[in-house]
mmCIF file of C-alpha atoms in Angstrom:
data_model
loop_
_atom_site.group_PDB
_atom_site.id
_atom_site.type_symbol
_atom_site.label_atom_id
_atom_site.label_comp_id
_atom_site.label_asym_id
_atom_site.label_seq_id
_atom_site.Cartn_x
_atom_site.Cartn_y
_atom_site.Cartn_z
ATOM 1 C CA MET A 1 121.401 -12.825 19.084
ATOM 2 C CA ALA A 2 118.811 -12.134 21.993
ATOM 3 C CA ARG A 3 120.469 -8.811 23.388
ATOM 4 C CA LYS A 4 121.963 -8.647 26.990
ATOM 5 C CA LYS A 5 119.179 -6.128 29.187
ATOM 6 C CA LYS A 6 121.486 -2.830 29.811
ATOM 7 C CA GLU A 7 121.957 -2.416 33.204
ATOM 8 C CA MET A 8 120.979 1.606 34.803
ATOM 9 C CA PRO A 9 124.620 3.265 34.996
ATOM 10 C CA ASP A 10 123.981 4.690 38.946
ATOM 11 C CA LEU A 11 124.058 8.224 38.706
ATOM 12 C CA ASN A 12 126.476 9.670 41.602
ATOM 13 C CA GLY A 13 124.940 11.413 44.029
ATOM 14 C CA ALA A 14 128.197 12.791 45.425
ATOM 15 C CA GLY A 15 127.644 15.623 43.542
ATOM 16 C CA MET A 16 124.603 16.430 45.562
ATOM 17 C CA SER A 17 125.823 18.239 48.420
ATOM 18 C CA ASP A 18 127.467 20.635 45.833
ATOM 19 C CA ILE A 19 124.892 21.414 44.037
ATOM 20 C CA SER A 20 123.038 22.795 47.410
ATOM 21 C CA PHE A 21 125.955 24.424 48.521
ATOM 22 C CA LEU A 22 125.546 26.510 45.588
ATOM 23 C CA LEU A 23 122.371 27.188 45.769
ATOM 24 C CA LEU A 24 122.329 27.735 49.452
ATOM 25 C CA CYS A 25 124.710 30.510 48.303
ATOM 26 C CA PHE A 26 123.262 32.210 46.278
ATOM 27 C CA PHE A 27 120.482 32.379 48.039
ATOM 28 C CA LEU A 28 122.284 33.870 50.759
ATOM 29 C CA MET A 29 123.871 36.104 49.244
ATOM 30 C CA THR A 30 121.025 37.577 47.613
ATOM 31 C CA SER A 31 118.581 38.185 50.147
ATOM 32 C CA SER A 32 118.600 41.344 51.562
ATOM 33 C CA MET A 33 118.923 40.510 55.470
ATOM 34 C CA ASP A 34 118.586 43.938 56.946
ATOM 35 C CA GLN A 35 114.888 44.135 58.423
ATOM 36 C CA SER A 36 112.910 47.493 57.967
ATOM 37 C CA MET A 37 111.529 48.942 60.646
ATOM 38 C CA GLY A 38 110.999 52.754 61.635
ATOM 39 C CA ILE A 39 107.809 54.855 63.058
ATOM 40 C CA HIS A 40 105.021 54.755 60.366
ATOM 41 C CA ARG A 41 102.859 57.595 60.326
ATOM 42 C CA VAL A 42 99.497 58.784 57.837
ATOM 43 C CA LEU A 43 100.207 62.278 55.979
ATOM 44 C CA PRO A 44 97.128 64.395 55.393
ATOM 45 C CA PRO A 45 95.713 64.233 52.315
ATOM 46 C CA ILE A 46 95.888 67.816 50.847
ATOM 47 C CA PRO A 47 92.463 69.452 50.257
ATOM 48 C CA PRO A 48 91.239 70.277 47.442
ATOM 49 C CA GLU A 49 91.932 74.098 46.041
ATOM 50 C CA ASP A 50 88.276 75.141 46.634
ATOM 51 C CA GLN A 51 87.158 73.968 50.403
ATOM 52 C CA LYS A 52 87.757 76.093 52.486
ATOM 53 C CA VAL A 53 89.339 75.201 55.967
ATOM 54 C CA PRO A 54 87.782 76.357 58.913
ATOM 55 C CA GLU A 55 90.289 77.425 61.105
ATOM 56 C CA ASN A 56 89.738 77.626 64.731
ATOM 57 C CA GLN A 57 88.139 73.558 64.404
ATOM 58 C CA ILE A 58 89.554 72.162 66.538
ATOM 59 C CA LYS A 59 89.890 74.491 70.430
ATOM 60 C CA GLY A 60 92.431 76.177 71.573
ATOM 61 C CA HIS A 61 93.100 73.910 74.529
ATOM 62 C CA ASN A 62 92.818 70.708 72.741
ATOM 63 C CA VAL A 63 96.163 71.351 71.172
ATOM 64 C CA LEU A 64 99.795 70.643 72.606
ATOM 65 C CA GLN A 65 102.298 73.523 70.838
ATOM 66 C CA VAL A 66 105.503 70.717 70.432
ATOM 67 C CA LEU A 67 108.274 72.813 68.518
ATOM 68 C CA VAL A 68 111.902 71.833 67.459
ATOM 69 C CA ASP A 69 113.632 74.882 66.601
ATOM 70 C CA GLY A 70 117.221 75.440 64.396
ATOM 71 C CA GLN A 71 119.490 74.394 67.517
ATOM 72 C CA ASP A 72 117.685 71.681 67.951
ATOM 73 C CA ARG A 73 115.644 72.596 71.108
ATOM 74 C CA LEU A 74 112.501 70.996 71.588
ATOM 75 C CA SER A 75 109.986 73.816 73.264
ATOM 76 C CA VAL A 76 106.618 72.250 74.356
ATOM 77 C CA ASN A 77 103.389 75.293 74.865
ATOM 78 C CA ALA A 78 106.188 77.875 73.915
ATOM 79 C CA ARG A 79 108.025 76.464 76.993
ATOM 80 C CA ILE A 80 111.703 75.188 76.294
ATOM 81 C CA THR A 81 111.425 71.470 77.938
ATOM 82 C CA ASP A 82 113.744 68.655 78.151
ATOM 83 C CA LEU A 83 113.475 65.562 75.280
ATOM 84 C CA ASN A 84 113.310 63.296 78.975
ATOM 85 C CA ASP A 85 109.988 65.037 79.403
ATOM 86 C CA LEU A 86 108.281 65.486 76.546
ATOM 87 C CA LYS A 87 106.465 61.996 76.831
ATOM 88 C CA GLU A 88 105.379 62.390 80.226
ATOM 89 C CA ALA A 89 103.831 66.097 79.409
ATOM 90 C CA ALA A 90 101.941 64.859 76.158
ATOM 91 C CA LYS A 91 100.213 61.806 78.011
ATOM 92 C CA GLU A 92 99.506 64.142 81.084
ATOM 93 C CA PHE A 93 98.212 66.241 78.571
ATOM 94 C CA ILE A 94 96.441 63.639 76.396
ATOM 95 C CA LEU A 95 94.729 62.259 79.471
ATOM 96 C CA ASN A 96 94.450 65.658 82.150
ATOM 97 C CA PRO A 97 92.995 63.308 84.976
ATOM 98 C CA ASN A 98 92.781 66.488 87.102
ATOM 99 C CA ASN A 99 90.561 67.987 84.237
ATOM 100 C CA ASP A 100 92.031 70.986 84.271
ATOM 101 C CA PRO A 101 89.828 73.337 81.839
ATOM 102 C CA SER A 102 93.404 74.447 80.072
ATOM 103 C CA LYS A 103 94.150 71.128 78.710
ATOM 104 C CA SER A 104 92.766 68.629 76.159
ATOM 105 C CA SER A 105 88.761 68.012 77.175
ATOM 106 C CA LYS A 106 87.279 64.870 76.868
ATOM 107 C CA LYS A 107 84.285 63.547 74.733
ATOM 108 C CA GLU A 108 81.676 60.410 76.078
ATOM 109 C CA GLU A 109 82.078 58.176 72.811
ATOM 110 C CA ASP A 110 80.788 55.651 72.457
ATOM 111 C CA ILE A 111 83.676 52.238 71.413
ATOM 112 C CA PRO A 112 82.370 49.696 69.837
ATOM 113 C CA GLY A 113 82.913 46.834 73.090
ATOM 114 C CA VAL A 114 83.732 48.744 75.364
ATOM 115 C CA GLY A 115 80.971 51.241 75.384
ATOM 116 C CA MET A 116 80.919 54.903 75.531
ATOM 117 C CA TYR A 117 84.325 56.420 77.202
ATOM 118 C CA PRO A 118 85.646 58.894 77.773
ATOM 119 C CA VAL A 119 87.697 60.411 74.659
ATOM 120 C CA SER A 120 89.833 63.012 75.056
ATOM 121 C CA GLU A 121 90.094 65.500 71.858
ATOM 122 C CA ALA A 122 93.404 66.265 72.476
ATOM 123 C CA VAL A 123 95.539 66.997 69.521
ATOM 124 C CA ILE A 124 99.111 67.353 69.288
ATOM 125 C CA SER A 125 100.635 69.915 66.823
ATOM 126 C CA LEU A 126 104.097 69.180 65.726
ATOM 127 C CA GLN A 127 106.570 72.123 64.145
ATOM 128 C CA ASN A 128 109.757 72.252 63.233
ATOM 129 C CA VAL A 129 112.127 74.525 60.871
ATOM 130 C CA ARG A 130 113.876 73.468 58.108
ATOM 131 C CA SER A 131 117.046 73.829 59.422
ATOM 132 C CA THR A 132 115.824 71.716 62.574
ATOM 133 C CA SER A 133 117.327 68.317 62.074
ATOM 134 C CA TYR A 134 116.146 65.310 60.697
ATOM 135 C CA GLU A 135 117.579 63.206 64.091
ATOM 136 C CA ALA A 136 116.169 65.293 66.455
ATOM 137 C CA TYR A 137 112.909 65.532 64.911
ATOM 138 C CA LEU A 138 112.346 62.232 64.951
ATOM 139 C CA ARG A 139 113.365 61.976 68.258
ATOM 140 C CA VAL A 140 110.495 63.999 68.916
ATOM 141 C CA GLN A 141 108.424 62.211 67.028
ATOM 142 C CA ASN A 142 109.861 58.815 68.899
ATOM 143 C CA GLU A 143 109.158 59.654 71.855
ATOM 144 C CA LEU A 144 105.316 60.632 71.152
ATOM 145 C CA THR A 145 104.857 57.464 69.512
ATOM 146 C CA LYS A 146 105.771 56.194 73.101
ATOM 147 C CA ALA A 147 103.280 58.410 75.033
ATOM 148 C CA TYR A 148 100.206 56.378 72.841
ATOM 149 C CA ASN A 149 101.889 53.716 72.720
ATOM 150 C CA GLU A 150 101.822 53.873 76.413
ATOM 151 C CA LEU A 151 98.506 54.922 76.740
ATOM 152 C CA ARG A 152 97.413 52.116 74.565
ATOM 153 C CA ASP A 153 98.798 49.661 76.909
ATOM 154 C CA GLU A 154 97.211 51.630 80.035
ATOM 155 C CA ALA A 155 93.735 51.687 78.870
ATOM 156 C CA ALA A 156 94.192 47.628 77.172
ATOM 157 C CA ARG A 157 95.326 46.935 81.337
ATOM 158 C CA GLU A 158 92.291 48.701 82.100
ATOM 159 C CA ILE A 159 89.525 47.508 79.875
ATOM 160 C CA PHE A 160 91.405 44.068 78.784
ATOM 161 C CA GLY A 161 93.515 43.248 81.666
ATOM 162 C CA ARG A 162 96.333 42.634 78.567
ATOM 163 C CA LYS A 163 98.918 44.245 77.383
ATOM 164 C CA PHE A 164 98.151 45.933 73.823
ATOM 165 C CA ALA A 165 99.877 43.825 71.814
ATOM 166 C CA ASP A 166 98.286 40.603 73.148
ATOM 167 C CA LEU A 167 94.750 41.496 72.211
ATOM 168 C CA ASN A 168 92.724 40.291 69.519
ATOM 169 C CA GLU A 169 92.384 41.943 66.153
ATOM 170 C CA THR A 170 88.155 43.794 67.910
ATOM 171 C CA GLN A 171 90.181 44.476 71.483
ATOM 172 C CA ARG A 172 93.063 46.332 68.981
ATOM 173 C CA ASP A 173 91.062 48.747 67.062
ATOM 174 C CA ALA A 174 88.490 49.943 69.690
ATOM 175 C CA ILE A 175 91.986 50.696 71.912
ATOM 176 C CA THR A 176 93.149 52.630 68.760
ATOM 177 C CA LYS A 177 89.681 54.581 69.003
ATOM 178 C CA ILE A 178 90.403 55.686 72.462
ATOM 179 C CA TYR A 179 93.418 56.511 71.529
ATOM 180 C CA LYS A 180 93.536 58.011 68.456
ATOM 181 C CA GLN A 181 97.369 59.148 67.171
ATOM 182 C CA ARG A 182 96.442 63.053 66.309
ATOM 183 C CA ILE A 183 99.436 63.983 65.973
ATOM 184 C CA SER A 184 99.289 67.325 63.246
ATOM 185 C CA GLU A 185 102.349 68.828 61.418
ATOM 186 C CA SER A 186 102.312 71.554 59.920
ATOM 187 C CA PRO A 187 105.088 72.370 57.028
ATOM 188 C CA PRO A 188 107.693 75.012 57.727
ATOM 189 C CA LYS A 189 106.643 78.755 56.832
ATOM 190 C CA ASP A 190 108.973 78.242 54.275
ATOM 191 C CA THR A 191 108.310 75.125 52.084
ATOM 192 C CA ARG A 192 107.370 75.537 48.626
ATOM 193 C CA LYS A 193 104.083 75.229 48.426
ATOM 194 C CA ASN A 194 102.762 76.379 44.708
ATOM 195 C CA ARG A 195 104.466 73.864 42.334
ATOM 196 C CA LYS A 196 102.038 72.357 40.583
ATOM 197 C CA MET B 1 139.856 -13.453 16.203
ATOM 198 C CA ALA B 2 139.489 -12.386 19.543
ATOM 199 C CA LYS B 3 139.725 -8.443 19.004
ATOM 200 C CA PHE B 4 136.437 -8.658 17.767
ATOM 201 C CA THR B 5 134.516 -11.111 20.361
ATOM 202 C CA GLY B 6 135.466 -7.947 23.015
ATOM 203 C CA LYS B 7 131.334 -6.247 22.730
ATOM 204 C CA LYS B 8 129.799 -8.915 24.289
ATOM 205 C CA GLY B 9 128.147 -8.670 27.396
ATOM 206 C CA LYS B 10 129.710 -4.951 28.207
ATOM 207 C CA LYS B 11 128.862 -2.859 30.717
ATOM 208 C CA LEU B 12 127.784 0.778 30.328
ATOM 209 C CA ALA B 13 130.346 2.424 31.791
ATOM 210 C CA GLY B 14 129.404 5.052 35.042
ATOM 211 C CA PHE B 15 129.888 8.059 34.110
ATOM 212 C CA SER B 16 132.258 10.460 36.077
ATOM 213 C CA THR B 17 131.244 12.872 38.358
ATOM 214 C CA ALA B 18 134.375 13.853 39.763
ATOM 215 C CA SER B 19 134.295 17.266 37.129
ATOM 216 C CA MET B 20 130.518 18.035 38.123
ATOM 217 C CA GLY B 21 131.882 20.778 41.130
ATOM 218 C CA ASP B 22 133.490 22.589 39.017
ATOM 219 C CA ILE B 23 130.873 23.113 36.607
ATOM 220 C CA VAL B 24 128.786 24.276 39.430
ATOM 221 C CA PHE B 25 131.430 26.525 40.295
ATOM 222 C CA ILE B 26 131.313 28.134 36.917
ATOM 223 C CA LEU B 27 127.942 28.359 37.877
ATOM 224 C CA LEU B 28 127.954 30.283 40.840
ATOM 225 C CA PHE B 29 130.615 32.385 39.557
ATOM 226 C CA PHE B 30 128.881 33.375 37.003
ATOM 227 C CA PHE B 31 125.803 34.036 38.607
ATOM 228 C CA MET B 32 127.875 35.936 41.545
ATOM 229 C CA VAL B 33 129.267 38.387 39.187
ATOM 230 C CA THR B 34 126.110 39.094 36.641
ATOM 231 C CA THR B 35 123.329 39.198 39.860
ATOM 232 C CA THR B 36 122.105 42.616 40.440
ATOM 233 C CA MET B 37 121.039 42.668 43.734
ATOM 234 C CA ARG B 38 118.005 45.876 44.209
ATOM 235 C CA GLU B 39 118.576 48.467 46.052
ATOM 236 C CA SER B 40 122.189 47.260 46.383
ATOM 237 C CA GLU B 41 123.848 50.584 45.134
ATOM 238 C CA VAL B 42 122.881 53.073 47.587
ATOM 239 C CA LYS B 43 124.867 56.248 47.067
ATOM 240 C CA VAL B 44 123.966 58.122 49.385
ATOM 241 C CA ARG B 45 124.712 57.724 52.981
ATOM 242 C CA THR B 46 121.922 56.779 54.865
ATOM 243 C CA ASP B 47 123.125 57.063 58.648
ATOM 244 C CA VAL B 48 119.444 56.165 59.821
ATOM 245 C CA PRO B 49 118.820 57.339 63.207
ATOM 246 C CA LYS B 50 117.644 55.297 65.966
ATOM 247 C CA ALA B 51 114.892 55.113 68.003
ATOM 248 C CA SER B 52 112.950 52.372 70.844
ATOM 249 C CA GLU B 53 109.459 52.346 69.399
ATOM 250 C CA VAL B 54 110.169 51.488 65.912
ATOM 251 C CA ALA B 55 107.219 48.665 64.433
ATOM 252 C CA LYS B 56 108.208 46.386 61.371
ATOM 253 C CA LEU B 57 107.007 46.562 57.582
ATOM 254 C CA ASP B 58 104.967 43.865 57.132
ATOM 255 C CA ARG B 59 104.544 44.286 53.048
ATOM 256 C CA LYS B 60 108.003 44.427 51.271
ATOM 257 C CA ASP B 61 106.735 44.945 47.972
ATOM 258 C CA LEU B 62 104.317 47.501 48.747
ATOM 259 C CA THR B 63 107.463 49.164 49.660
ATOM 260 C CA VAL B 64 108.675 52.275 47.820
ATOM 261 C CA TYR B 65 112.317 53.634 49.232
ATOM 262 C CA ILE B 66 113.711 57.244 49.111
ATOM 263 C CA ASN B 67 116.663 57.656 49.917
ATOM 264 C CA ILE B 68 118.149 61.756 51.540
ATOM 265 C CA GLY B 69 121.051 61.965 52.764
ATOM 266 C CA PRO B 70 124.397 63.243 51.650
ATOM 267 C CA PRO B 71 126.251 61.433 48.595
ATOM 268 C CA ILE B 72 128.997 58.329 49.602
ATOM 269 C CA ALA B 73 132.446 59.748 49.276
ATOM 270 C CA SER B 74 132.812 58.567 45.864
ATOM 271 C CA GLU B 75 130.451 59.766 44.003
ATOM 272 C CA GLN B 76 131.286 63.352 46.429
ATOM 273 C CA ALA B 77 133.484 64.587 43.958
ATOM 274 C CA ARG B 78 130.927 64.040 40.978
ATOM 275 C CA TYR B 79 128.394 65.392 43.071
ATOM 276 C CA GLY B 80 129.341 67.227 46.012
ATOM 277 C CA THR B 81 128.970 66.704 49.700
ATOM 278 C CA ASP B 82 124.681 68.739 49.702
ATOM 279 C CA THR B 83 121.775 66.233 50.636
ATOM 280 C CA ARG B 84 121.111 64.548 47.719
ATOM 281 C CA ILE B 85 117.934 62.528 46.963
ATOM 282 C CA GLN B 86 117.862 58.827 45.561
ATOM 283 C CA LEU B 87 115.292 56.860 43.448
ATOM 284 C CA ASN B 88 116.512 53.774 42.449
ATOM 285 C CA ASP B 89 119.792 53.894 41.130
ATOM 286 C CA SER B 90 120.587 58.077 40.395
ATOM 287 C CA PHE B 91 119.830 61.159 42.057
ATOM 288 C CA LYS B 92 117.314 62.932 41.200
ATOM 289 C CA THR B 93 115.530 65.730 42.496
ATOM 290 C CA VAL B 94 112.280 66.479 44.786
ATOM 291 C CA ASP B 95 109.857 66.971 41.245
ATOM 292 C CA ASP B 96 110.933 63.303 40.134
ATOM 293 C CA ILE B 97 109.015 61.795 42.885
ATOM 294 C CA ARG B 98 106.189 62.223 41.605
ATOM 295 C CA ASN B 99 107.114 59.837 38.599
ATOM 296 C CA PHE B 100 108.335 57.673 40.811
ATOM 297 C CA ILE B 101 105.936 57.046 43.044
ATOM 298 C CA ALA B 102 103.005 56.601 40.051
ATOM 299 C CA ALA B 103 105.565 54.466 37.952
ATOM 300 C CA PHE B 104 105.694 52.313 41.236
ATOM 301 C CA ARG B 105 102.229 52.446 41.897
ATOM 302 C CA GLU B 106 101.452 51.308 38.584
ATOM 303 C CA GLY B 107 103.359 48.166 39.279
ATOM 304 C CA LEU B 108 101.184 47.409 42.410
ATOM 305 C CA ASP B 109 98.266 44.815 41.307
ATOM 306 C CA GLU B 110 94.730 47.387 41.622
ATOM 307 C CA LYS B 111 93.796 46.578 45.077
ATOM 308 C CA ASP B 112 97.219 46.536 46.556
ATOM 309 C CA ARG B 113 97.418 50.195 45.396
ATOM 310 C CA PRO B 114 96.139 51.656 49.380
ATOM 311 C CA TYR B 115 98.516 49.577 51.091
ATOM 312 C CA MET B 116 101.229 51.131 49.493
ATOM 313 C CA THR B 117 103.807 52.390 52.052
ATOM 314 C CA THR B 118 107.137 54.751 50.819
ATOM 315 C CA ALA B 119 109.620 53.650 53.009
ATOM 316 C CA LEU B 120 112.129 57.237 53.780
ATOM 317 C CA LYS B 121 115.349 56.088 54.949
ATOM 318 C CA ILE B 122 117.240 59.330 55.513
ATOM 319 C CA ASP B 123 120.572 59.946 57.093
ATOM 320 C CA LYS B 124 120.188 61.301 60.504
ATOM 321 C CA GLU B 125 122.525 65.352 59.721
ATOM 322 C CA THR B 126 119.849 65.694 57.188
ATOM 323 C CA LYS B 127 117.769 68.896 57.584
ATOM 324 C CA MET B 128 114.266 69.146 57.427
ATOM 325 C CA GLY B 129 113.504 71.848 55.038
ATOM 326 C CA VAL B 130 114.845 68.639 52.206
ATOM 327 C CA VAL B 131 111.880 65.687 53.982
ATOM 328 C CA SER B 132 109.735 68.495 53.833
ATOM 329 C CA ASP B 133 110.148 69.428 50.387
ATOM 330 C CA VAL B 134 109.953 65.271 50.418
ATOM 331 C CA LYS B 135 106.719 65.009 52.499
ATOM 332 C CA GLU B 136 105.023 67.599 50.546
ATOM 333 C CA GLU B 137 105.593 66.081 47.259
ATOM 334 C CA LEU B 138 104.129 62.805 48.367
ATOM 335 C CA ARG B 139 101.253 64.424 49.651
ATOM 336 C CA ARG B 140 100.562 65.681 46.354
ATOM 337 C CA CYS B 141 100.823 61.804 44.880
ATOM 338 C CA GLN B 142 98.462 60.806 47.386
ATOM 339 C CA ALA B 143 100.990 58.097 48.650
ATOM 340 C CA LEU B 144 100.687 59.336 52.306
ATOM 341 C CA LYS B 145 101.335 56.395 54.391
ATOM 342 C CA ILE B 146 104.825 56.687 55.206
ATOM 343 C CA MET B 147 107.863 55.403 57.573
ATOM 344 C CA TYR B 148 110.539 56.583 58.715
ATOM 345 C CA ASN B 149 113.643 54.107 58.395
ATOM 346 C CA ALA B 150 115.352 53.679 62.298
ATOM 347 C CA LEU B 151 117.272 51.896 63.658
ATOM 348 C CA LYS B 152 115.828 49.712 67.326
ATOM 349 C CA SER B 153 117.590 50.769 70.537
ATOM 350 C CA GLU B 154 117.839 48.697 73.469
#
């Protein structure tokens, strides 16, 4: 007897939505939503032991001394300063619009894509003590970052006529070369040093 | 007899999908119970400060996290309220950072290693002494790219 061809049973699609909801729930739960954001810094490498570090490599007038003490007070060049004034003080120190000899000097440098440009030799020396609170420290870091970001923005507008964020990669590199973040941090005096 | 002729021409019964939802829910519960999410078990309070000039972290897979802060309430009975450093899931000291960083670096691709970033999630009431020790240790480990975790203000 010739067998009748069996029909394929229909697969019920009602469960599909369940499965997709399940997957949705799973990924919702496992993915962490918090976006990590923060202030980026590059630490200076430790110099080799046998290398002699020339102490006065940077001239005194090129250094802006920023100190956050144990009571979270901020002083700039040994004068107590309000946090709100720090950004302007840093910008003025780096820019030095009146060529004040007590502030940072400039050196003509060849910037690719821009040409010769007076680049400030300013270094900001940020110091703290062991009992400074992290919050105060980061607020100061934030203000200094803001100072550099605003300087870069101004330079970008002046040279390329656009905001720093809208520049292309090579233009951005050029601006970063002009205003390189030079924040030097020496560890607090009593930091453990001689551990191997 | 009629009883034995009934098989002829019978269609295959479509199977019931009514229980599929139940199975799916069992699976869901199974995964909910068994998955442990990485970085989820934070044992220190890391109430990070606010900052306006924050930038995003571009490569999450190249990031190693160090949490610093006072132990959370449920751990204080065992560990006190002093600032602690948490690496992975346990409290560690500054000296353990070296091995921790080395192990993480080992797990990375050769070409990605220079881009490794250390994200420091530090409670805002922490004293800079601990932070400086950690930073010095990171310098010794050649883990120079760091990020201070902060919340975006404004």
